[in-house]
Coordinates of N, CA and C and ligand atoms in Angstrom, one line a residue:
X1 N 36.3 33.3 12.3 CA 35.8 32.6 11.2 C 36.7 31.4 10.8
X2 N 38.0 31.7 10.8 CA 39.0 30.7 10.5 C 38.8 29.5 11.5
X3 N 38.5 29.9 12.7 CA 38.4 28.8 13.8 C 37.2 27.9 13.5
X4 N 36.1 28.5 13.0 CA 34.9 27.8 12.7 C 35.2 26.7 11.7
X5 N 35.9 27.1 10.6 CA 36.2 26.1 9.6 C 37.3 25.2 10.0
X6 N 38.2 25.6 10.9 CA 39.2 24.7 11.5 C 38.5 23.7 12.3
X7 N 37.5 24.1 13.1 CA 36.8 23.1 13.9 C 36.0 22.1 13.0
X8 N 35.4 22.7 12.0 CA 34.7 21.8 11.1 C 35.6 20.8 10.4
X9 N 36.8 21.2 10.1 CA 37.8 20.3 9.5 C 38.0 19.1 10.4
X10 N 38.2 19.4 11.7 CA 38.4 18.3 12.7 C 37.2 17.4 12.8
X11 N 36.0 18.0 12.8 CA 34.8 17.2 12.8 C 34.7 16.2 11.6
X12 N 35.0 16.8 10.4 CA 35.0 15.9 9.2 C 36.0 14.8 9.2
X13 N 37.2 15.1 9.7 CA 38.2 14.1 9.8 C 37.8 13.0 10.8
X14 N 37.2 13.4 11.9 CA 36.7 12.4 12.9 C 35.7 11.5 12.3
X15 N 34.8 12.2 11.5 CA 33.7 11.4 10.8 C 34.3 10.4 9.8
X16 N 35.4 10.8 9.1 CA 36.0 9.9 8.2 C 36.5 8.6 8.9
X17 N 37.2 8.8 10.0 CA 37.7 7.7 10.8 C 36.6 6.9 11.3
X18 N 35.5 7.5 11.8 CA 34.4 6.8 12.4 C 33.7 5.9 11.3
X19 N 33.5 6.5 10.1 CA 32.9 5.7 9.1 C 33.8 4.5 8.6
X20 N 35.1 4.8 8.5 CA 36.0 3.7 8.1 C 35.9 2.5 9.1
X21 N 35.9 2.9 10.4 CA 35.7 1.9 11.4 C 34.4 1.2 11.3
X22 N 33.3 1.9 11.1 CA 32.0 1.3 11.0 C 31.9 0.4 9.8
X23 N 32.5 0.8 8.7 CA 32.5 -0.1 7.5 C 33.1 -1.5 7.9
X24 N 34.2 -1.4 8.6 CA 34.9 -2.7 8.9 C 34.0 -3.5 9.9
X25 N 33.4 -2.8 10.9 CA 32.5 -3.5 11.9 C 31.3 -4.1 11.2
X26 N 30.7 -3.3 10.3 CA 29.5 -3.8 9.6 C 29.9 -5.1 8.8
X27 N 31.0 -5.1 8.2 CA 31.5 -6.2 7.4 C 31.7 -7.4 8.3
X28 N 32.3 -7.2 9.4 CA 32.6 -8.3 10.3 C 31.3 -8.9 10.9
X29 N 30.3 -8.1 10.9 CA 29.0 -8.6 11.4 C 28.2 -9.2 10.3
X30 N 28.7 -9.3 9.1 CA 28.0 -9.8 7.9 C 26.7 -9.1 7.6
X31 N 26.8 -7.8 7.8 CA 25.7 -6.9 7.5 C 25.6 -6.8 5.9
X32 N 24.4 -6.4 5.4 CA 24.3 -6.3 3.9 C 25.4 -5.5 3.3
X33 N 25.9 -6.0 2.2 CA 27.1 -5.3 1.5 C 26.8 -3.9 1.1
X34 N 25.5 -3.6 0.8 CA 25.3 -2.2 0.4 C 25.5 -1.2 1.6
X35 N 25.3 -1.7 2.8 CA 25.5 -0.8 4.0 C 27.0 -0.6 4.2
X36 N 27.8 -1.7 4.0 CA 29.2 -1.6 4.1 C 29.8 -0.6 3.1
X37 N 29.2 -0.7 1.9 CA 29.7 0.2 0.8 C 29.3 1.6 1.1
X38 N 28.1 1.8 1.6 CA 27.7 3.2 2.0 C 28.6 3.8 3.0
X39 N 29.0 3.0 4.0 CA 29.9 3.5 5.0 C 31.3 3.8 4.5
X40 N 31.8 3.0 3.5 CA 33.1 3.3 2.9 C 33.0 4.5 2.1
X41 N 31.9 4.7 1.4 CA 31.8 5.9 0.6 C 31.7 7.1 1.5
X42 N 31.0 7.0 2.6 CA 30.9 8.1 3.6 C 32.2 8.5 4.1
X43 N 33.1 7.5 4.4 CA 34.5 7.8 4.8 C 35.2 8.7 3.8
X44 N 35.1 8.2 2.5 CA 35.8 9.0 1.5 C 35.2 10.4 1.3
X45 N 33.9 10.5 1.4 CA 33.2 11.8 1.4 C 33.8 12.7 2.4
X46 N 33.9 12.2 3.7 CA 34.3 13.0 4.8 C 35.7 13.5 4.6
X47 N 36.6 12.7 4.0 CA 37.9 13.1 3.7 C 37.9 14.3 2.8
X48 N 37.1 14.2 1.8 CA 37.0 15.3 0.8 C 36.4 16.5 1.5
X49 N 35.4 16.4 2.4 CA 34.9 17.5 3.1 C 36.0 18.2 3.9
X50 N 36.8 17.3 4.6 CA 37.8 17.9 5.4 C 38.8 18.8 4.6
X51 N 39.1 18.3 3.4 CA 40.0 19.1 2.6 C 39.4 20.4 2.2
X52 N 38.1 20.4 1.9 CA 37.4 21.7 1.6 C 37.4 22.6 2.8
X53 N 37.2 22.1 4.0 CA 37.2 22.9 5.2 C 38.6 23.5 5.5
X54 N 39.7 22.6 5.2 CA 41.0 23.1 5.4 C 41.3 24.3 4.5
X55 N 40.8 24.1 3.2 CA 41.1 25.2 2.2 C 40.3 26.5 2.7
X56 N 39.1 26.4 3.1 CA 38.4 27.6 3.6 C 39.0 28.2 4.8
X57 N 39.5 27.3 5.7 CA 40.2 27.9 6.9 C 41.4 28.6 6.5
X58 N 42.1 28.1 5.5 CA 43.3 28.7 5.0 C 43.0 30.1 4.3
X59 N 41.8 30.1 3.6 CA 41.4 31.4 3.0 C 41.2 32.5 4.1
X60 N 40.8 32.0 5.3 CA 40.6 33.0 6.4 C 41.8 33.1 7.2
X61 N 42.9 32.5 6.8 CA 44.2 32.7 7.4 C 44.7 31.7 8.4
X62 N 44.0 30.5 8.5 CA 44.4 29.5 9.4 C 45.0 28.3 8.7
X63 N 46.2 27.9 9.0 CA 46.7 26.7 8.3 C 46.5 25.5 9.3
X64 N 46.1 24.4 8.6 CA 45.6 23.2 9.4 C 46.7 22.2 9.3
X65 N 47.2 21.7 10.4 CA 48.2 20.6 10.3 C 47.6 19.4 9.8
X66 N 48.4 18.6 9.0 CA 47.8 17.5 8.3 C 48.1 16.1 9.0
X67 N 48.4 16.1 10.3 CA 48.7 14.8 10.9 C 47.5 13.9 11.1
X68 N 47.8 12.6 11.1 CA 46.7 11.7 11.3 C 46.0 11.8 12.6
X69 N 44.7 11.5 12.6 CA 43.9 11.7 13.9 C 43.8 10.3 14.5
X70 N 43.8 10.3 15.9 CA 43.5 9.0 16.5 C 42.1 8.7 16.3
X71 N 41.7 7.4 16.3 CA 40.3 7.1 16.1 C 39.4 7.7 17.2
X72 N 38.2 8.2 16.8 CA 37.4 8.9 17.8 C 36.9 7.8 18.9
X73 N 36.7 8.3 20.1 CA 36.3 7.3 21.1 C 34.9 6.7 20.8
X74 N 34.6 5.5 21.2 CA 33.3 4.9 20.9 C 32.2 5.7 21.6
X75 N 31.1 5.9 21.0 CA 30.0 6.7 21.7 C 29.0 5.7 22.3
X76 N 29.0 4.5 21.9 CA 28.0 3.5 22.4 C 28.4 3.1 23.8
X77 N 27.4 2.9 24.7 CA 27.7 2.4 26.0 C 28.4 1.0 26.0
X78 N 29.3 0.8 26.9 CA 30.2 -0.4 26.9 C 29.3 -1.6 27.1
X79 N 28.1 -1.4 27.7 CA 27.3 -2.6 28.1 C 26.7 -3.3 26.9
X80 N 26.7 -2.6 25.7 CA 26.0 -3.2 24.5 C 26.9 -4.3 23.9
X81 N 26.2 -5.3 23.3 CA 27.0 -6.2 22.5 C 27.4 -5.6 21.1
X82 N 28.2 -6.2 20.4 CA 28.8 -5.6 19.2 C 27.7 -5.2 18.2
X83 N 26.7 -6.0 18.0 CA 25.6 -5.7 17.0 C 24.8 -4.4 17.4
X84 N 24.5 -4.4 18.7 CA 23.7 -3.2 19.2 C 24.6 -2.0 19.3
X85 N 25.9 -2.2 19.6 CA 26.8 -1.1 19.6 C 26.9 -0.4 18.3
X86 N 27.0 -1.2 17.2 CA 27.1 -0.7 15.9 C 25.8 0.1 15.5
X87 N 24.7 -0.5 15.9 CA 23.4 0.2 15.7 C 23.4 1.5 16.4
X88 N 23.8 1.6 17.7 CA 23.9 2.8 18.4 C 24.8 3.8 17.7
X89 N 26.0 3.4 17.3 CA 26.9 4.3 16.6 C 26.3 4.9 15.4
X90 N 25.6 4.0 14.6 CA 25.0 4.5 13.3 C 23.8 5.4 13.6
X91 N 23.1 5.1 14.6 CA 21.9 6.0 15.0 C 22.5 7.4 15.4
X92 N 23.5 7.4 16.2 CA 24.1 8.7 16.7 C 24.7 9.4 15.5
X93 N 25.6 8.7 14.8 CA 26.4 9.4 13.8 C 25.6 9.8 12.6
X94 N 24.7 8.9 12.1 CA 23.9 9.2 10.9 C 22.6 9.8 11.2
X95 N 21.7 9.0 11.9 CA 20.3 9.5 12.0 C 20.2 10.8 12.8
X96 N 21.1 11.0 13.8 CA 21.0 12.3 14.5 C 22.0 13.3 13.9
X97 N 23.3 13.0 14.0 CA 24.3 14.0 13.6 C 24.2 14.4 12.1
X98 N 24.1 13.4 11.2 CA 24.0 13.8 9.8 C 22.7 14.5 9.4
X99 N 21.6 14.1 10.1 CA 20.3 14.7 9.8 C 20.4 16.2 10.2
X100 N 21.0 16.5 11.4 CA 21.2 17.8 11.8 C 22.1 18.6 10.9
X101 N 23.1 17.9 10.4 CA 24.0 18.6 9.4 C 23.3 19.0 8.2
X102 N 22.4 18.1 7.7 CA 21.7 18.5 6.5 C 20.9 19.7 6.7
X103 N 20.2 19.8 7.9 CA 19.4 21.0 8.2 C 20.3 22.2 8.3
X104 N 21.4 22.1 8.9 CA 22.4 23.3 9.0 C 22.8 23.7 7.6
X105 N 23.3 22.8 6.8 CA 23.8 23.1 5.5 C 22.8 23.7 4.6
X106 N 21.5 23.2 4.7 CA 20.4 23.7 3.9 C 20.1 25.1 4.3
X107 N 20.3 25.4 5.6 CA 20.0 26.8 6.0 C 21.1 27.7 5.6
X108 N 22.4 27.2 5.6 CA 23.5 28.1 5.2 C 23.6 28.4 3.7
X109 N 23.1 27.5 2.9 CA 23.3 27.5 1.5 C 22.8 28.9 0.9
X110 N 21.5 29.2 1.1 CA 21.1 30.5 0.4 C 21.7 31.7 0.9
X111 N 22.4 31.7 2.1 CA 22.9 32.9 2.7 C 24.4 33.1 2.4
X112 N 25.0 32.0 1.8 CA 26.5 32.1 1.5 C 26.9 33.2 0.6
X113 N 28.0 33.8 1.0 CA 28.3 35.1 0.4 C 28.9 34.9 -1.1
X114 N 29.5 33.8 -1.4 CA 30.0 33.7 -2.8 C 29.8 32.3 -3.3
X115 N 30.1 32.3 -4.6 CA 29.8 31.0 -5.4 C 30.6 29.9 -4.9
X116 N 31.9 30.1 -4.5 CA 32.8 29.0 -4.2 C 32.3 28.4 -2.8
X117 N 31.9 29.3 -1.9 CA 31.4 28.8 -0.6 C 30.1 28.0 -0.8
X118 N 29.3 28.6 -1.7 CA 28.0 27.9 -2.0 C 28.2 26.5 -2.6
X119 N 29.2 26.4 -3.4 CA 29.5 25.1 -4.1 C 29.9 24.1 -3.0
X120 N 30.8 24.5 -2.1 CA 31.2 23.6 -1.0 C 30.0 23.2 -0.2
X121 N 29.2 24.1 0.2 CA 28.1 23.8 1.1 C 27.1 22.9 0.4
X122 N 26.9 23.1 -0.9 CA 26.0 22.2 -1.7 C 26.5 20.8 -1.8
X123 N 27.8 20.7 -2.0 CA 28.5 19.4 -2.1 C 28.3 18.6 -0.8
X124 N 28.6 19.3 0.3 CA 28.5 18.7 1.6 C 27.1 18.3 1.9
X125 N 26.1 19.2 1.6 CA 24.7 18.9 1.9 C 24.3 17.6 1.2
X126 N 24.7 17.5 -0.1 CA 24.2 16.3 -0.9 C 24.8 15.0 -0.3
X127 N 26.1 15.1 0.1 CA 26.7 13.9 0.7 C 26.1 13.5 2.0
X128 N 25.9 14.6 2.9 CA 25.4 14.3 4.2 C 24.0 13.7 4.2
X129 N 23.2 14.0 3.1 CA 21.9 13.3 3.0 C 22.1 11.8 2.8
X130 N 23.1 11.4 2.1 CA 23.4 10.0 1.9 C 23.9 9.3 3.2
X131 N 24.7 10.1 3.9 CA 25.2 9.6 5.2 C 24.1 9.3 6.2
X132 N 23.1 10.3 6.2 CA 21.9 10.1 7.1 C 21.2 8.8 6.6
X133 N 21.1 8.7 5.3 CA 20.4 7.5 4.8 C 21.0 6.2 5.2
X134 N 22.3 6.1 5.3 CA 23.0 4.9 5.8 C 22.4 4.5 7.2
X135 N 22.3 5.5 8.1 CA 21.7 5.2 9.4 C 20.3 4.7 9.3
X136 N 19.5 5.3 8.5 CA 18.1 4.9 8.4 C 18.0 3.5 7.8
X137 N 18.8 3.2 6.8 CA 18.8 1.9 6.1 C 19.2 0.9 7.1
X138 N 20.2 1.2 7.9 CA 20.7 0.2 8.9 C 19.6 -0.1 10.0
X139 N 18.9 1.0 10.4 CA 17.9 0.9 11.4 C 16.7 0.0 10.9
X140 N 16.4 0.1 9.6 CA 15.4 -0.7 9.0 C 15.8 -2.2 9.1
X141 N 17.0 -2.5 8.8 CA 17.5 -3.9 8.9 C 17.5 -4.3 10.4
X142 N 17.9 -3.5 11.3 CA 17.9 -3.9 12.7 C 16.5 -4.0 13.3
X143 N 15.6 -3.1 12.8 CA 14.2 -3.2 13.2 C 13.5 -4.5 12.8
X144 N 13.9 -5.0 11.6 CA 13.3 -6.3 11.1 C 13.8 -7.4 12.0
X145 N 14.9 -7.3 12.7 CA 15.3 -8.3 13.6 C 14.9 -8.0 15.0
X146 N 14.1 -7.0 15.2 CA 13.6 -6.6 16.6 C 14.7 -6.1 17.4
X147 N 15.7 -5.5 16.8 CA 16.9 -5.0 17.6 C 17.1 -3.5 17.6
X148 N 16.0 -2.8 17.7 CA 16.1 -1.3 17.8 C 15.5 -0.7 19.1
X149 N 14.6 -1.5 19.8 CA 13.9 -1.0 21.0 C 14.9 -0.5 22.1
X150 N 16.0 -1.2 22.2 CA 17.0 -0.8 23.3 C 17.4 0.6 23.2
X151 N 17.3 1.3 22.0 CA 17.8 2.6 21.8 C 16.9 3.6 22.6
X152 N 15.6 3.3 22.8 CA 14.7 4.3 23.4 C 15.2 4.9 24.7
X153 N 15.5 4.1 25.7 CA 16.0 4.7 27.0 C 17.4 5.3 26.9
X154 N 18.1 5.0 25.8 CA 19.5 5.6 25.6 C 19.5 6.9 24.9
X155 N 18.3 7.3 24.4 CA 18.3 8.5 23.6 C 18.8 9.8 24.3
X156 N 18.4 10.0 25.6 CA 18.9 11.2 26.2 C 20.4 11.3 26.2
X157 N 21.1 10.2 26.5 CA 22.6 10.2 26.4 C 23.1 10.4 25.0
X158 N 22.4 9.8 24.1 CA 22.9 9.9 22.7 C 22.7 11.4 22.2
X159 N 21.6 12.0 22.6 CA 21.3 13.4 22.1 C 22.3 14.3 22.8
X160 N 22.5 14.1 24.1 CA 23.4 15.0 24.9 C 24.8 14.9 24.3
X161 N 25.2 13.7 23.8 CA 26.5 13.6 23.2 C 26.6 14.2 21.9
X162 N 25.5 14.5 21.3 CA 25.6 15.1 19.9 C 25.6 16.6 19.8
X163 N 25.5 17.3 21.0 CA 25.5 18.7 20.9 C 26.6 19.3 21.8
X164 N 26.9 20.6 21.4 CA 27.9 21.3 22.2 C 27.3 21.6 23.6
X165 N 28.1 21.6 24.6 CA 27.6 21.8 26.0 C 26.7 23.1 26.1
X166 N 27.1 24.2 25.3 CA 26.4 25.5 25.5 C 25.3 25.7 24.5
X167 N 24.8 24.6 23.8 CA 23.8 24.8 22.7 C 22.6 25.5 23.3
X168 N 22.2 25.1 24.5 CA 20.9 25.6 25.1 C 21.2 26.7 26.1
X169 N 22.4 27.3 26.1 CA 22.8 28.4 26.9 C 22.8 29.7 26.1
X170 N 22.6 30.8 26.8 CA 22.9 32.1 26.1 C 24.4 32.3 25.9
X171 N 24.8 32.9 24.8 CA 26.2 33.0 24.5 C 26.6 34.5 24.2
X172 N 27.8 34.7 24.1 CA 28.3 36.1 23.8 C 27.6 36.6 22.5
X173 N 27.2 37.9 22.6 CA 26.4 38.4 21.4 C 27.2 38.3 20.1
X174 N 28.5 38.3 20.1 CA 29.2 38.2 18.8 C 28.9 36.9 18.1
X175 N 28.5 35.9 18.9 CA 28.1 34.6 18.3 C 26.7 34.5 17.7
X176 N 26.0 35.6 17.9 CA 24.6 35.7 17.4 C 24.5 36.6 16.2
X177 N 25.7 37.1 15.7 CA 25.7 38.1 14.6 C 25.2 37.4 13.3
X178 N 24.1 38.0 12.8 CA 23.5 37.5 11.6 C 24.5 37.5 10.4
X179 N 25.5 38.4 10.5 CA 26.5 38.5 9.4 C 27.3 37.2 9.3
X180 N 27.3 36.3 10.3 CA 28.0 35.1 10.3 C 27.5 34.2 9.2
X181 N 26.2 34.2 8.9 CA 25.5 33.4 7.9 C 26.2 33.5 6.6
X182 N 26.5 34.7 6.2 CA 27.1 34.9 4.8 C 28.5 34.2 4.7
X183 N 29.1 33.9 5.9 CA 30.4 33.3 5.9 C 30.3 31.8 6.2
X184 N 29.1 31.3 6.2 CA 29.0 29.9 6.3 C 28.9 29.4 7.8
X185 N 28.6 30.3 8.7 CA 28.6 29.9 10.1 C 27.2 30.3 10.7
X186 N 26.6 29.4 11.4 CA 25.2 29.8 12.0 C 25.3 30.6 13.2
X187 N 24.5 31.6 13.3 CA 24.4 32.3 14.7 C 23.9 31.2 15.7
X188 N 24.3 31.4 16.9 CA 24.0 30.3 17.9 C 22.6 30.0 18.1
X189 N 21.7 31.0 18.1 CA 20.3 30.7 18.4 C 19.7 30.0 17.1
X190 N 20.2 30.3 16.0 CA 19.7 29.6 14.7 C 20.1 28.2 14.8
X191 N 21.3 27.9 15.2 CA 21.8 26.6 15.3 C 20.9 25.8 16.3
X192 N 20.6 26.4 17.4 CA 19.8 25.7 18.4 C 18.4 25.4 17.8
X193 N 17.8 26.4 17.2 CA 16.5 26.2 16.6 C 16.5 25.1 15.6
X194 N 17.5 25.0 14.7 CA 17.6 24.0 13.7 C 17.7 22.6 14.3
X195 N 18.5 22.5 15.4 CA 18.7 21.2 16.0 C 17.3 20.7 16.5
X196 N 16.6 21.6 17.2 CA 15.3 21.2 17.7 C 14.3 20.8 16.6
X197 N 14.3 21.6 15.5 CA 13.5 21.3 14.4 C 13.8 20.0 13.7
X198 N 15.1 19.7 13.6 CA 15.6 18.5 13.0 C 15.1 17.3 13.8
X199 N 15.2 17.4 15.2 CA 14.8 16.3 16.0 C 13.3 16.1 15.9
X200 N 12.5 17.2 15.9 CA 11.1 17.0 15.9 C 10.5 16.6 14.6
X201 N 11.2 17.0 13.5 CA 10.6 16.8 12.2 C 11.2 15.5 11.5
X202 N 12.4 15.2 11.8 CA 13.1 14.2 11.1 C 13.5 13.0 12.0
X203 N 14.3 13.3 13.1 CA 14.9 12.3 13.9 C 13.9 11.5 14.7
X204 N 13.1 12.2 15.4 CA 12.1 11.4 16.3 C 11.1 10.6 15.4
X205 N 10.5 11.2 14.4 CA 9.6 10.4 13.5 C 10.3 9.2 12.9
X206 N 11.6 9.4 12.4 CA 12.3 8.4 11.8 C 12.6 7.2 12.8
X207 N 13.0 7.6 14.0 CA 13.2 6.5 15.0 C 12.0 5.8 15.3
X208 N 10.9 6.5 15.5 CA 9.6 5.9 15.8 C 9.2 4.9 14.7
X209 N 9.5 5.3 13.4 CA 9.2 4.4 12.3 C 10.0 3.1 12.3
X210 N 11.1 3.2 13.1 CA 12.0 2.0 13.2 C 11.9 1.3 14.5
X211 N 10.7 1.5 15.2 CA 10.4 0.8 16.4 C 11.1 1.3 17.6
X212 N 11.5 2.6 17.6 CA 12.2 3.1 18.8 C 11.2 4.0 19.5
X213 N 10.9 3.8 20.8 CA 10.1 4.7 21.6 C 10.9 6.0 21.9
X214 N 10.4 7.1 21.5 CA 11.2 8.3 21.6 C 10.8 9.2 22.9
X215 N 10.0 8.6 23.7 CA 9.5 9.4 24.9 C 10.6 10.0 25.7
X216 N 11.6 9.2 26.0 CA 12.7 9.7 26.8 C 13.5 10.7 26.1
X217 N 13.7 10.6 24.8 CA 14.4 11.6 24.0 C 13.6 12.9 23.9
X218 N 12.3 12.8 23.8 CA 11.5 14.0 23.7 C 11.4 14.7 25.1
X219 N 11.4 13.9 26.1 CA 11.5 14.4 27.5 C 12.8 15.2 27.7
X220 N 13.9 14.6 27.3 CA 15.2 15.3 27.4 C 15.2 16.6 26.7
X221 N 14.6 16.6 25.4 CA 14.6 17.9 24.7 C 13.7 18.9 25.4
X222 N 12.6 18.5 25.9 CA 11.7 19.5 26.7 C 12.5 20.1 27.9
X223 N 13.3 19.2 28.5 CA 14.0 19.7 29.7 C 15.1 20.7 29.4
X224 N 15.9 20.3 28.4 CA 17.0 21.3 28.0 C 16.5 22.6 27.4
X225 N 15.3 22.5 26.9 CA 14.7 23.8 26.3 C 14.1 24.7 27.3
X226 N 13.7 24.1 28.5 CA 13.0 25.0 29.4 C 14.1 25.8 30.2
X227 N 13.9 27.1 30.3 CA 14.9 28.0 30.9 C 15.1 27.6 32.4
X228 N 16.3 27.8 32.8 CA 16.6 27.6 34.3 C 16.8 26.1 34.4
Ligands
FE2_1 FE1 30.9 15.8 6.2
FE2_2 FE1 28.7 13.2 6.8

């Protein structure tokens, strides 16, 4: 349990650095100031989330070292120019990852065992909704310039990069224990189902609304879901 919150701490810190970097890159590209501001706010939110995760990990007996993290590696393909690379990063970090986070937190919330855990999950969920919105707002701006279509063929790589390698594999039965939910951790198959549902109900329709052909992404999903 401690390790789940320790892992989440690391994810939140990486998100903090990623949003800080994206705010600077959006500003350098002269993107609308409200998007730069949303990215700055997201970085501050993630720092606060990381502190919550560190505290919860400590409650489960794991102390988290507080050293600074190196910047996370870029996720956009090196072939993209800076404007499209920022669009790719925001689509991956916000439209995909944050939308999935919202689904996960929303599922965890009613099952949380105590009020303090519920309060943290609620705070995270409310912030992650705004972080997802940053991605969608940016895609609207990029779509108006006709600069979103390139994402279509890149969706399989983007989606692959957004999940753990074993998400679509069977795992040790201890990771399927329903009792995990009360402690703020999703059983593996629930996590997989929520990922699929978030893609089908939120991410793919949102991308299509921004001028992205999702056929390759949908094909990727069908392939990873089919057994064998
Ligand atoms: Fe977060
Ligand atoms: Fe976030």
